Coordinates of C-alpha atoms in Angstrom, one line a residue:
Chain A
M1 CA 18.2 29.4 16.8
S2 CA 21.1 26.7 15.0
F3 CA 20.3 24.2 13.0
R4 CA 19.9 21.7 15.9
Q5 CA 19.6 21.8 19.5
P6 CA 21.9 20.8 21.6
S7 CA 22.3 17.0 23.0
V8 CA 24.4 14.7 24.7
L9 CA 23.3 12.1 22.7
P10 CA 26.4 10.6 19.9
G11 CA 25.7 9.9 16.1
F12 CA 23.9 12.9 14.5
G13 CA 26.4 13.9 12.0
L14 CA 27.1 10.2 10.5
T15 CA 23.2 9.1 10.7
F16 CA 21.6 12.7 9.4
G17 CA 24.6 12.7 6.9
F18 CA 23.6 8.9 5.8
T19 CA 19.9 9.4 5.9
T20 CA 20.2 12.3 3.6
F21 CA 22.8 11.2 0.8
F22 CA 20.7 8.0 0.4
L23 CA 17.4 9.8 0.3
S24 CA 19.1 12.5 -2.2
A25 CA 20.6 9.3 -4.5
I26 CA 17.4 6.8 -4.2
V27 CA 14.6 8.8 -4.2
L28 CA 15.3 13.1 -5.2
L29 CA 17.8 12.7 -7.9
P30 CA 15.6 10.3 -10.3
L31 CA 12.8 12.3 -9.5
A32 CA 14.5 15.3 -10.6
A33 CA 14.9 13.6 -13.4
L34 CA 11.7 13.0 -14.2
A35 CA 10.8 16.8 -13.7
L36 CA 13.6 17.9 -16.2
A37 CA 12.6 15.3 -18.6
A38 CA 9.2 16.7 -18.6
A39 CA 10.6 20.3 -18.7
S40 CA 12.5 19.9 -21.8
L41 CA 9.5 19.2 -23.5
H42 CA 8.0 22.3 -25.6
W43 CA 4.8 23.5 -23.7
S44 CA 2.8 22.8 -27.0
D45 CA 4.2 19.5 -27.0
F46 CA 3.7 18.4 -23.4
V47 CA 0.0 19.9 -24.1
H48 CA -0.4 18.0 -27.0
V49 CA 0.4 14.7 -25.1
V50 CA -1.3 15.1 -21.8
L51 CA -4.6 16.3 -23.6
S52 CA -4.9 13.3 -26.4
P53 CA -7.9 11.5 -26.9
R54 CA -6.4 8.9 -25.7
A55 CA -4.8 10.7 -22.7
L56 CA -8.3 11.6 -21.7
G57 CA -9.7 8.8 -21.8
S58 CA -7.3 7.1 -19.6
Y59 CA -7.9 9.9 -17.2
R60 CA -11.8 9.2 -17.3
L61 CA -11.1 5.8 -16.4
S62 CA -8.6 6.2 -13.7
F63 CA -10.4 9.1 -11.8
G64 CA -14.1 7.7 -12.2
A65 CA -13.2 3.9 -11.2
S66 CA -10.9 5.3 -8.1
F67 CA -13.4 7.8 -7.0
L68 CA -16.1 4.8 -7.0
A69 CA -13.6 2.5 -5.7
A70 CA -12.9 4.9 -2.6
A71 CA -16.7 5.5 -2.8
I72 CA -18.0 2.0 -2.1
N73 CA -15.0 1.8 0.5
L74 CA -16.7 4.8 2.1
V75 CA -19.6 2.6 2.5
F76 CA -18.3 -0.9 3.1
G77 CA -15.3 0.1 4.9
L78 CA -17.7 1.8 7.8
I79 CA -19.8 -1.3 7.6
I80 CA -17.0 -3.3 8.3
A81 CA -15.2 -1.2 10.9
W82 CA -18.8 -0.8 12.3
T83 CA -18.8 -4.8 13.0
L84 CA -15.5 -5.4 13.7
V85 CA -15.6 -2.4 16.4
R86 CA -18.9 -3.3 17.9
Y87 CA -20.0 -6.9 17.5
E88 CA -18.7 -10.1 18.9
F89 CA -18.9 -12.9 16.4
P90 CA -16.5 -16.2 15.6
G91 CA -14.0 -15.5 13.6
R92 CA -13.4 -12.2 14.0
G93 CA -9.9 -11.9 14.8
L94 CA -9.1 -13.4 12.2
I95 CA -11.3 -11.1 9.7
D96 CA -9.8 -8.4 11.5
A97 CA -6.1 -9.8 10.6
L98 CA -7.0 -10.8 6.3
I99 CA -8.3 -6.7 6.4
D100 CA -4.5 -6.1 5.7
M101 CA -4.4 -8.9 2.8
P102 CA -4.5 -6.5 0.2
F103 CA -1.6 -4.4 1.3
A104 CA 0.7 -7.9 1.9
L105 CA -0.7 -9.6 -1.1
P106 CA 1.4 -8.6 -4.5
T107 CA -0.8 -7.3 -6.9
A108 CA -0.4 -8.9 -9.4
V109 CA -1.9 -11.8 -7.3
S110 CA -4.7 -10.0 -7.0
G111 CA -4.8 -9.4 -10.7
I112 CA -5.1 -12.8 -11.7
A113 CA -7.1 -14.1 -9.0
L114 CA -9.6 -11.3 -9.4
T115 CA -9.8 -11.8 -12.8
T116 CA -10.2 -15.8 -12.8
V117 CA -12.8 -15.2 -9.8
F118 CA -15.0 -12.8 -12.0
A119 CA -14.2 -14.2 -15.7
H120 CA -17.9 -15.7 -17.8
N121 CA -17.1 -18.8 -16.3
G122 CA -15.0 -17.8 -12.9
W123 CA -16.9 -19.1 -9.6
I124 CA -18.7 -15.5 -9.1
G125 CA -18.6 -14.1 -12.7
R126 CA -21.0 -16.8 -14.1
Y127 CA -23.5 -16.1 -11.7
L128 CA -23.5 -12.3 -13.0
E129 CA -23.3 -13.2 -16.9
P130 CA -26.7 -14.4 -17.0
W131 CA -28.3 -11.0 -15.8
G132 CA -25.9 -8.9 -18.2
V133 CA -23.5 -8.1 -15.8
K134 CA -19.7 -8.0 -17.3
V135 CA -16.8 -7.6 -14.6
A136 CA -13.7 -8.5 -16.0
Y137 CA -12.0 -6.9 -19.5
T138 CA -14.6 -3.6 -18.5
W139 CA -14.7 -1.0 -16.2
V140 CA -16.3 -2.8 -13.6
G141 CA -13.7 -5.3 -13.2
V142 CA -11.1 -1.7 -13.1
T143 CA -13.1 -0.6 -10.5
L144 CA -13.1 -4.0 -8.5
A145 CA -9.5 -4.5 -8.6
L146 CA -9.4 -0.6 -6.9
T147 CA -11.6 -1.7 -4.6
L148 CA -10.0 -4.8 -3.8
I149 CA -6.6 -3.3 -3.4
S150 CA -7.9 0.4 -1.5
M151 CA -9.9 -1.5 0.8
P152 CA -7.7 -1.4 3.8
F153 CA -7.0 2.1 3.5
A154 CA -11.2 2.8 4.6
V155 CA -11.3 0.4 7.3
R156 CA -8.4 1.2 9.3
A157 CA -8.9 5.2 8.9
V158 CA -12.6 4.4 10.1
Q159 CA -12.0 1.9 13.2
P160 CA -9.8 3.8 16.0
A161 CA -12.4 6.4 15.4
L162 CA -15.1 4.1 16.2
L163 CA -13.4 3.0 18.7
E164 CA -13.4 6.6 20.0
V165 CA -17.1 7.2 20.0
Q166 CA -18.1 7.5 23.2
R167 CA -20.7 5.4 24.1
D168 CA -22.4 7.2 27.4
L169 CA -23.1 10.1 24.9
E170 CA -25.0 7.2 22.7
E171 CA -26.5 5.8 25.5
A172 CA -27.7 9.0 26.9
A173 CA -29.3 10.0 23.6
E174 CA -31.1 6.7 23.8
T175 CA -32.2 6.9 27.8
L176 CA -33.6 10.4 26.3
G177 CA -35.5 8.7 24.2
A178 CA -33.7 9.0 20.5
G179 CA -33.6 6.3 17.5
R180 CA -30.8 4.2 16.7
I181 CA -30.7 6.4 12.7
Y182 CA -30.8 10.0 15.2
V183 CA -27.6 8.5 17.6
F184 CA -26.0 7.7 14.6
R185 CA -26.5 10.9 12.3
R186 CA -26.3 13.4 15.0
I187 CA -23.4 11.5 17.8
I188 CA -21.6 8.4 15.5
L189 CA -21.6 10.1 12.3
P190 CA -20.0 13.3 13.6
A191 CA -17.0 11.7 15.6
V192 CA -16.0 9.3 12.3
L193 CA -16.8 11.9 9.8
P194 CA -13.3 13.4 9.6
A195 CA -11.6 9.8 9.6
L196 CA -14.0 8.7 6.8
L197 CA -12.9 11.1 5.1
T198 CA -9.0 10.7 5.3
G199 CA -9.8 7.0 4.7
F200 CA -11.5 7.9 1.6
T201 CA -8.6 10.5 0.0
L202 CA -5.9 7.8 0.8
A203 CA -8.4 4.9 -0.6
F204 CA -8.5 7.3 -3.4
A205 CA -4.8 8.3 -4.0
R206 CA -3.9 4.4 -3.4
A207 CA -6.0 3.7 -6.4
L208 CA -4.9 5.9 -8.9
G209 CA -1.2 4.9 -8.8
E210 CA -2.3 1.4 -9.2
Y211 CA -0.8 -0.4 -12.1
G212 CA -0.4 -4.6 -11.4
S213 CA -3.7 -5.5 -10.1
V214 CA -5.6 -3.5 -12.9
I215 CA -3.7 -4.4 -16.1
F216 CA -5.1 -8.4 -15.9
I217 CA -8.9 -7.4 -15.4
A218 CA -9.2 -4.3 -17.6
G219 CA -9.0 -5.8 -21.1
N220 CA -6.6 -2.5 -21.6
L221 CA -8.7 -1.4 -24.3
P222 CA -7.6 2.1 -25.6
M223 CA -9.8 5.3 -24.7
K224 CA -12.2 2.2 -22.9
T225 CA -10.4 0.1 -20.4
E226 CA -6.6 1.7 -20.5
I227 CA -5.8 3.3 -17.0
T228 CA -3.1 6.3 -17.0
P229 CA -0.4 4.3 -15.4
L230 CA -0.7 2.0 -18.4
L231 CA -0.9 4.7 -21.0
I232 CA 2.6 5.6 -19.8
V233 CA 3.6 2.0 -19.8
I234 CA 3.0 1.7 -23.5
H235 CA 4.5 5.6 -23.9
L236 CA 8.1 3.5 -22.1
E237 CA 7.9 0.4 -24.6
E238 CA 7.8 3.1 -27.4
F239 CA 10.7 4.9 -25.9
D240 CA 8.7 8.3 -25.7
Y241 CA 10.3 9.0 -23.1
H242 CA 9.0 12.8 -22.7
G243 CA 5.9 11.9 -23.8
A244 CA 5.9 9.3 -20.3
A245 CA 7.7 11.7 -18.3
A246 CA 4.5 14.5 -19.5
L247 CA 1.8 12.0 -18.4
G248 CA 3.9 11.5 -15.1
V249 CA 4.0 14.6 -14.2
V250 CA 0.3 15.0 -14.3
M251 CA 0.1 12.3 -12.4
L252 CA 2.2 13.1 -9.7
G253 CA 0.5 16.5 -9.9
I254 CA -3.2 15.2 -8.9
S255 CA -1.5 13.2 -6.6
F256 CA 0.2 16.0 -4.5
V257 CA -2.8 18.1 -4.7
V258 CA -4.9 14.7 -2.9
L259 CA -2.2 14.2 -0.4
L260 CA -2.7 17.9 0.4
A261 CA -6.1 17.0 0.7
I262 CA -5.5 14.6 3.1
N263 CA -3.3 16.7 5.4
L264 CA -5.6 19.5 5.5
L265 CA -8.7 16.9 6.0
Q266 CA -6.9 15.5 9.4
A267 CA -6.0 19.0 10.3
W268 CA -9.6 20.1 10.7
G269 CA -10.0 16.3 12.4
R270 CA -7.6 16.9 15.0
R271 CA -9.0 20.4 15.5
R272 CA -12.6 18.9 15.8
H273 CA -11.3 16.4 17.9
V274 CA -10.1 19.7 20.2
R275 CA -13.1 21.4 19.8
A276 CA -15.1 18.0 20.9
A277 CA -13.0 17.7 24.3
H278 CA -13.4 21.1 25.7
Chain B
M7 CA -1.6 -1.6 9.0
G8 CA -4.2 -1.0 11.3
A9 CA -4.5 -1.0 15.3
A10 CA -5.5 -4.5 16.7
L11 CA -8.7 -3.9 18.5
P12 CA -9.2 -4.5 22.2
S13 CA -11.7 -6.5 22.5
A14 CA -13.6 -4.7 26.2
L15 CA -15.4 -2.7 23.7
A16 CA -16.6 -5.5 21.8
G17 CA -19.0 -7.2 24.6
D18 CA -22.8 -5.7 24.4
A19 CA -24.5 -8.3 25.7
T20 CA -24.9 -6.3 29.0
R21 CA -25.6 -2.8 28.1
P22 CA -29.2 -1.9 28.3
G23 CA -31.5 -1.2 25.2
Q24 CA -29.5 -3.8 23.7
H25 CA -31.3 -6.8 23.4
T26 CA -34.6 -6.0 21.5
W27 CA -35.3 -7.7 18.2
L28 CA -34.4 -5.1 15.9
H29 CA -30.9 -5.0 17.5
S30 CA -30.0 -8.7 16.9
L31 CA -31.8 -7.7 13.1
V32 CA -29.5 -4.9 12.7
R33 CA -26.3 -6.6 14.2
W34 CA -26.4 -10.2 12.2
L35 CA -27.1 -7.6 9.2
F36 CA -23.9 -6.0 9.8
I37 CA -22.2 -8.7 10.2
A38 CA -23.5 -10.4 7.1
V39 CA -22.6 -7.5 4.2
S40 CA -19.2 -7.3 5.9
L41 CA -18.9 -10.7 5.5
T42 CA -20.2 -10.9 2.1
F43 CA -18.4 -8.4 1.3
L44 CA -15.0 -9.8 1.9
A45 CA -15.9 -12.8 1.0
A46 CA -16.5 -12.2 -2.8
V47 CA -13.5 -9.5 -3.1
L48 CA -11.1 -10.6 -1.1
L49 CA -11.8 -14.9 0.0
A50 CA -12.7 -15.7 -3.2
P51 CA -9.9 -14.6 -5.1
L52 CA -7.5 -15.9 -2.6
A53 CA -8.9 -19.5 -2.1
T54 CA -9.0 -19.4 -6.1
V55 CA -5.3 -19.0 -5.9
F56 CA -4.6 -22.6 -4.4
V57 CA -7.5 -24.1 -6.3
M58 CA -6.2 -23.1 -9.7
A59 CA -3.1 -24.2 -8.7
L60 CA -3.8 -27.8 -7.7
E61 CA -6.5 -27.7 -10.6
R62 CA -4.4 -30.8 -11.9
G63 CA -3.1 -31.9 -8.9
L64 CA -0.3 -32.2 -6.6
Q65 CA 2.0 -33.5 -9.2
A66 CA 1.6 -30.7 -11.8
Y67 CA 1.8 -28.2 -8.8
L68 CA 5.2 -29.4 -7.4
H69 CA 6.3 -29.8 -11.5
S70 CA 6.2 -26.6 -12.6
F71 CA 8.5 -25.6 -10.0
A72 CA 10.7 -27.4 -11.6
D73 CA 10.7 -25.2 -15.0
P74 CA 14.5 -23.5 -15.1
D75 CA 12.6 -19.8 -16.0
T76 CA 10.4 -20.4 -12.9
A77 CA 13.3 -21.5 -10.4
A78 CA 15.4 -18.1 -11.8
A79 CA 12.5 -16.2 -11.1
V80 CA 12.6 -17.7 -7.5
R81 CA 16.1 -17.0 -7.7
L82 CA 16.0 -13.7 -8.8
T83 CA 12.9 -12.6 -6.4
L84 CA 15.5 -13.9 -3.2
T85 CA 18.4 -12.4 -4.2
T86 CA 17.0 -9.2 -4.8
A87 CA 15.1 -9.2 -1.3
L88 CA 17.8 -10.2 0.2
V89 CA 20.3 -7.1 -0.9
V90 CA 17.2 -4.3 -0.7
V91 CA 16.2 -5.4 2.9
P92 CA 19.3 -5.2 4.4
I93 CA 20.2 -2.0 2.8
N94 CA 16.6 -0.2 3.8
T95 CA 16.8 -1.7 7.1
L96 CA 19.9 0.5 7.7
F97 CA 18.7 3.3 6.1
G98 CA 15.4 3.0 8.6
L99 CA 17.7 2.8 11.6
A100 CA 19.7 5.6 10.6
A101 CA 16.8 7.9 10.2
A102 CA 15.0 6.5 12.8
W103 CA 17.8 7.9 14.8
A104 CA 18.8 11.0 13.2
I105 CA 15.0 12.1 13.7
A106 CA 13.8 10.9 16.6
K107 CA 16.9 11.3 19.5
F108 CA 17.4 14.9 17.8
E109 CA 15.6 18.3 17.3
F110 CA 16.7 19.9 14.4
R111 CA 14.9 22.4 11.3
G112 CA 13.2 21.1 9.0
K113 CA 12.5 17.5 10.2
S114 CA 8.9 17.5 9.0
I115 CA 9.7 17.9 5.5
L116 CA 12.7 15.0 6.0
I117 CA 9.7 12.6 7.1
T118 CA 7.7 13.7 4.3
L119 CA 10.4 13.2 2.1
I120 CA 10.8 9.8 3.3
D121 CA 7.3 9.0 2.9
L122 CA 7.3 10.3 -0.7
P123 CA 7.5 6.8 -2.1
L124 CA 4.5 5.7 -0.9
A125 CA 2.2 8.5 -2.6
I126 CA 3.8 7.6 -6.1
S127 CA 2.3 5.0 -8.7
P128 CA 4.8 2.3 -9.0
V129 CA 5.2 3.0 -12.8
I130 CA 6.1 6.1 -11.9
S131 CA 8.9 4.8 -9.8
G132 CA 10.0 2.7 -12.4
M133 CA 10.1 5.3 -15.0
I134 CA 12.4 7.6 -12.9
F135 CA 15.1 5.0 -13.3
V136 CA 14.3 4.5 -17.0
L137 CA 14.6 8.0 -17.5
L138 CA 18.1 8.2 -15.7
F139 CA 19.8 5.2 -17.0
G140 CA 17.7 3.6 -19.7
L141 CA 19.3 4.2 -23.5
H142 CA 17.4 7.8 -24.2
G143 CA 18.2 8.5 -20.4
W144 CA 20.7 10.9 -18.8
F145 CA 23.5 8.5 -18.3
G146 CA 22.4 6.0 -20.5
V147 CA 24.8 6.9 -23.7
W148 CA 27.8 7.2 -20.8
L149 CA 26.3 3.8 -19.8
R150 CA 26.6 2.1 -23.0
E151 CA 30.0 3.7 -23.8
H152 CA 31.3 1.6 -20.8
D153 CA 29.4 -1.5 -21.8
L154 CA 27.5 -1.3 -18.3
S155 CA 23.6 -2.0 -18.0
I156 CA 21.3 -1.3 -15.8
I157 CA 17.9 -1.5 -16.9
F158 CA 16.3 -4.6 -18.0
A159 CA 19.3 -5.8 -15.8
L160 CA 19.6 -6.4 -12.2
P161 CA 20.5 -3.3 -10.9
G162 CA 18.0 -1.3 -12.2
I163 CA 15.6 -4.1 -10.5
M164 CA 17.3 -3.7 -7.6
L165 CA 17.3 0.1 -7.6
A166 CA 13.7 0.6 -8.7
T167 CA 12.8 -2.0 -5.7
M168 CA 14.8 -0.4 -3.2
F169 CA 12.8 2.9 -3.7
V170 CA 9.5 1.6 -3.2
T171 CA 10.2 -0.4 -0.6
F172 CA 12.6 2.7 1.0
P173 CA 10.1 4.1 3.8
Y174 CA 9.0 1.1 5.4
V175 CA 11.4 0.2 8.4
A176 CA 11.7 4.0 8.7
R177 CA 8.2 4.9 9.0
E178 CA 7.3 2.0 11.0
L179 CA 10.8 3.1 13.6
I180 CA 10.5 6.9 13.7
P181 CA 6.5 7.0 15.7
L182 CA 8.2 4.2 18.1
M183 CA 11.7 5.6 18.7
Q184 CA 10.0 9.1 19.1
Q185 CA 7.4 7.5 21.6
L186 CA 9.9 5.4 24.4
G187 CA 12.1 8.8 24.1
N188 CA 15.5 9.2 25.3
D189 CA 16.1 9.2 28.7
E190 CA 17.2 5.4 28.8
E191 CA 20.0 6.3 26.0
E192 CA 20.6 10.1 27.7
A193 CA 21.8 7.5 31.1
A194 CA 23.9 5.2 28.8
I195 CA 25.9 7.9 27.9
T196 CA 26.3 9.6 30.9
L197 CA 27.2 6.6 32.3
G198 CA 30.0 6.4 30.3
A199 CA 28.6 3.9 27.6
G200 CA 29.4 4.9 23.8
G201 CA 27.6 5.3 21.2
W202 CA 27.4 1.8 19.6
M203 CA 27.2 0.2 22.8
T204 CA 24.1 2.6 23.7
F205 CA 22.6 1.5 20.3
F206 CA 22.9 -2.6 20.6
H207 CA 22.6 -2.4 24.2
V208 CA 19.6 0.2 25.1
T209 CA 17.7 1.2 22.0
L210 CA 17.8 -1.5 20.0
P211 CA 16.6 -4.1 22.5
K212 CA 13.3 -1.7 23.1
I213 CA 12.6 -1.5 19.5
R214 CA 13.4 -5.3 18.2
W215 CA 9.6 -5.9 17.5
G216 CA 9.2 -2.8 15.4
L217 CA 12.3 -3.1 13.6
L218 CA 10.9 -6.9 12.6
Y219 CA 7.6 -5.5 12.0
G220 CA 9.0 -3.4 9.4
M221 CA 11.7 -5.5 7.8
V222 CA 8.7 -7.6 7.1
L223 CA 6.8 -5.3 5.4
C224 CA 9.4 -4.4 3.4
N225 CA 10.3 -7.8 2.2
A226 CA 6.3 -8.1 1.4
R227 CA 6.7 -5.4 -0.7
A228 CA 9.9 -6.0 -2.0
M229 CA 9.0 -9.4 -3.1
G230 CA 6.0 -8.7 -4.7
E231 CA 6.3 -5.3 -6.4
F232 CA 5.3 -6.0 -9.7
G233 CA 4.7 -1.8 -11.5
A234 CA 7.8 -0.2 -10.8
V235 CA 10.0 -3.7 -11.6
S236 CA 7.6 -4.3 -14.8
V237 CA 9.0 -0.6 -16.3
V238 CA 12.8 -1.1 -15.9
S239 CA 13.1 -5.3 -16.2
G240 CA 12.9 -5.6 -20.1
H241 CA 11.0 -9.2 -19.1
I242 CA 13.8 -11.4 -20.3
R243 CA 13.0 -14.8 -19.3
G244 CA 15.2 -16.8 -16.7
L245 CA 17.3 -13.8 -16.3
T246 CA 15.3 -10.2 -15.5
N247 CA 11.7 -11.9 -14.5
T248 CA 11.1 -11.8 -10.8
M249 CA 8.4 -13.9 -10.0
P250 CA 5.4 -11.3 -9.8
L251 CA 6.5 -10.5 -13.5
H252 CA 7.3 -14.5 -14.2
I253 CA 3.6 -14.9 -12.7
E254 CA 2.1 -12.3 -16.1
I255 CA 4.3 -14.2 -18.4
L256 CA 2.6 -17.4 -17.6
Y257 CA -0.9 -16.4 -17.1
N258 CA -0.5 -14.7 -20.6
E259 CA 0.4 -18.0 -22.2
Y260 CA -2.4 -19.4 -20.6
N261 CA -0.3 -21.8 -18.5
F262 CA -2.3 -21.2 -15.7
V263 CA -1.5 -24.3 -13.1
G264 CA 2.1 -22.4 -14.1
A265 CA 0.8 -19.0 -13.2
F266 CA -1.1 -19.9 -9.9
A267 CA 1.7 -21.9 -8.9
V268 CA 4.3 -19.3 -8.4
A269 CA 1.3 -17.0 -7.1
S270 CA 0.3 -19.4 -4.4
L271 CA 3.9 -18.8 -2.8
L272 CA 3.8 -15.2 -2.8
T273 CA 0.1 -15.6 -1.1
L274 CA 1.7 -17.9 1.4
L275 CA 4.9 -15.1 1.9
A276 CA 1.3 -12.7 2.5
A277 CA -0.1 -14.5 4.8
L278 CA 3.4 -15.1 6.7
T279 CA 3.5 -11.5 6.6
L280 CA 0.1 -10.9 8.4
V281 CA 0.8 -14.0 10.9
V282 CA 4.1 -11.7 11.9
K283 CA 2.3 -8.6 12.3
T284 CA -0.3 -10.5 14.6
L285 CA 2.5 -11.5 16.7
V286 CA 4.4 -8.7 16.6
E287 CA 1.0 -6.8 17.9
R288 CA 0.4 -9.3 20.4
T289 CA 4.2 -8.1 22.4
G290 CA 2.5 -5.3 23.2
Y291 CA 4.1 -3.3 20.3
R292 CA 1.3 -1.2 18.2
R293 CA 2.0 1.3 15.5
R294 CA 0.2 4.7 16.8

């Protein structure tokens, strides 16, 4: 087989050449620089950087808060998607459009706005303060910011799956005497499970790398409220390029594993889909 | 971004067993939970932006844009977007043409590589350019000898922005052009039209809404990017501060009216982006 199948259409050389050249220059070459910078670090130094107590503390917060945010979005994403797909209410179209707001809104804006709302004198923060719940400048705030920016991933992953649930099946089950909870557990949940897990993983991946919205609300205390991306920035500001690159490689490696998980989940979902159709 | 909802499925009233008191209780509970969640994490912050910006009145709000550093930040952000968006649009068109119109080996790898910047933390996206062009980077010494600066200067900001917005146009156009197929282009070529003529008169009219949508998304991210640009910018007031970076500086100086005034512009831009998205979806163009 040759590299390319013949076609009457022109322009392959031009567009393919431009695409690969530009991709190499803007994306691949800089990423290679990262790999080289981390590789030029001696193994013991690499371990020293990526397993330092401060780095471990930042992983704990970054992974913990991202996981929690993705879990919150798993629950609320399903509820919101369900509400938007199944119920008619005034303002539904507007709410549906607003779900994408965290995609479009610059992270710095989300960051300062959330901090203001949840500060001890903010609109919501002042009602939480008497209960002893501090949001701004704690890990709770970090989780909240990550929840906001990853929310659209969860909702948008589940929405199409919910639309495809066959309502005939639900009605048949109910006619045969099944309760709503039984129908949800045995018909709806199995149908949307792959989409739910994909949404969870996408939200988790997005939350892990997030920087802009978090640094405003986090307080940024080492070991306590310092996320891994911020630790990378701190290394860079001290001109410790190798340390920054080492942490960057660790984060990239983890993102790669998460992306792999997404692809496997989606393949699993497609297989289930095909099996269900037969 | 997600698909629009066909409203045909939303009507519940005519279905059997849908009007019991339990069902309407569950229904209102779900709507209430959804709206409360969205109000707390999304609507309250959005409203805060404008309330804080206008806290000292319209006069103070407008006055904050007269600040020369703020004006410089707005200019820098506009300049960056004006350079980055057209370049990435050109790339997106070329990539979509190569990938959607031809069959070749390694296509799926190419698509994955194009999407790569979306999976990378913004901080790392900025850092890779510091590693290349920074003072202690691969080309740092050479650049200094030739008195060139990329990091902590405009070229670095543009490169980092180009990296993070790289996939946006391409990933809108590739599935759209794959779905539309090649028949019309092949007919045009067979009838004697040239390549460019075919592109401008056959392909472009079919993909214009998807193209517009991709460009709008690319622009929103280009103007709003914080993490990647923050790493390469150096935060020099009036010189290398984009609007999001200027928000951070004003906010940390407790100049809340100024910070939220700049934030309000970016919020309006985000709202405009969503309006374009909704309008484009209404024309019938939908993402997979």
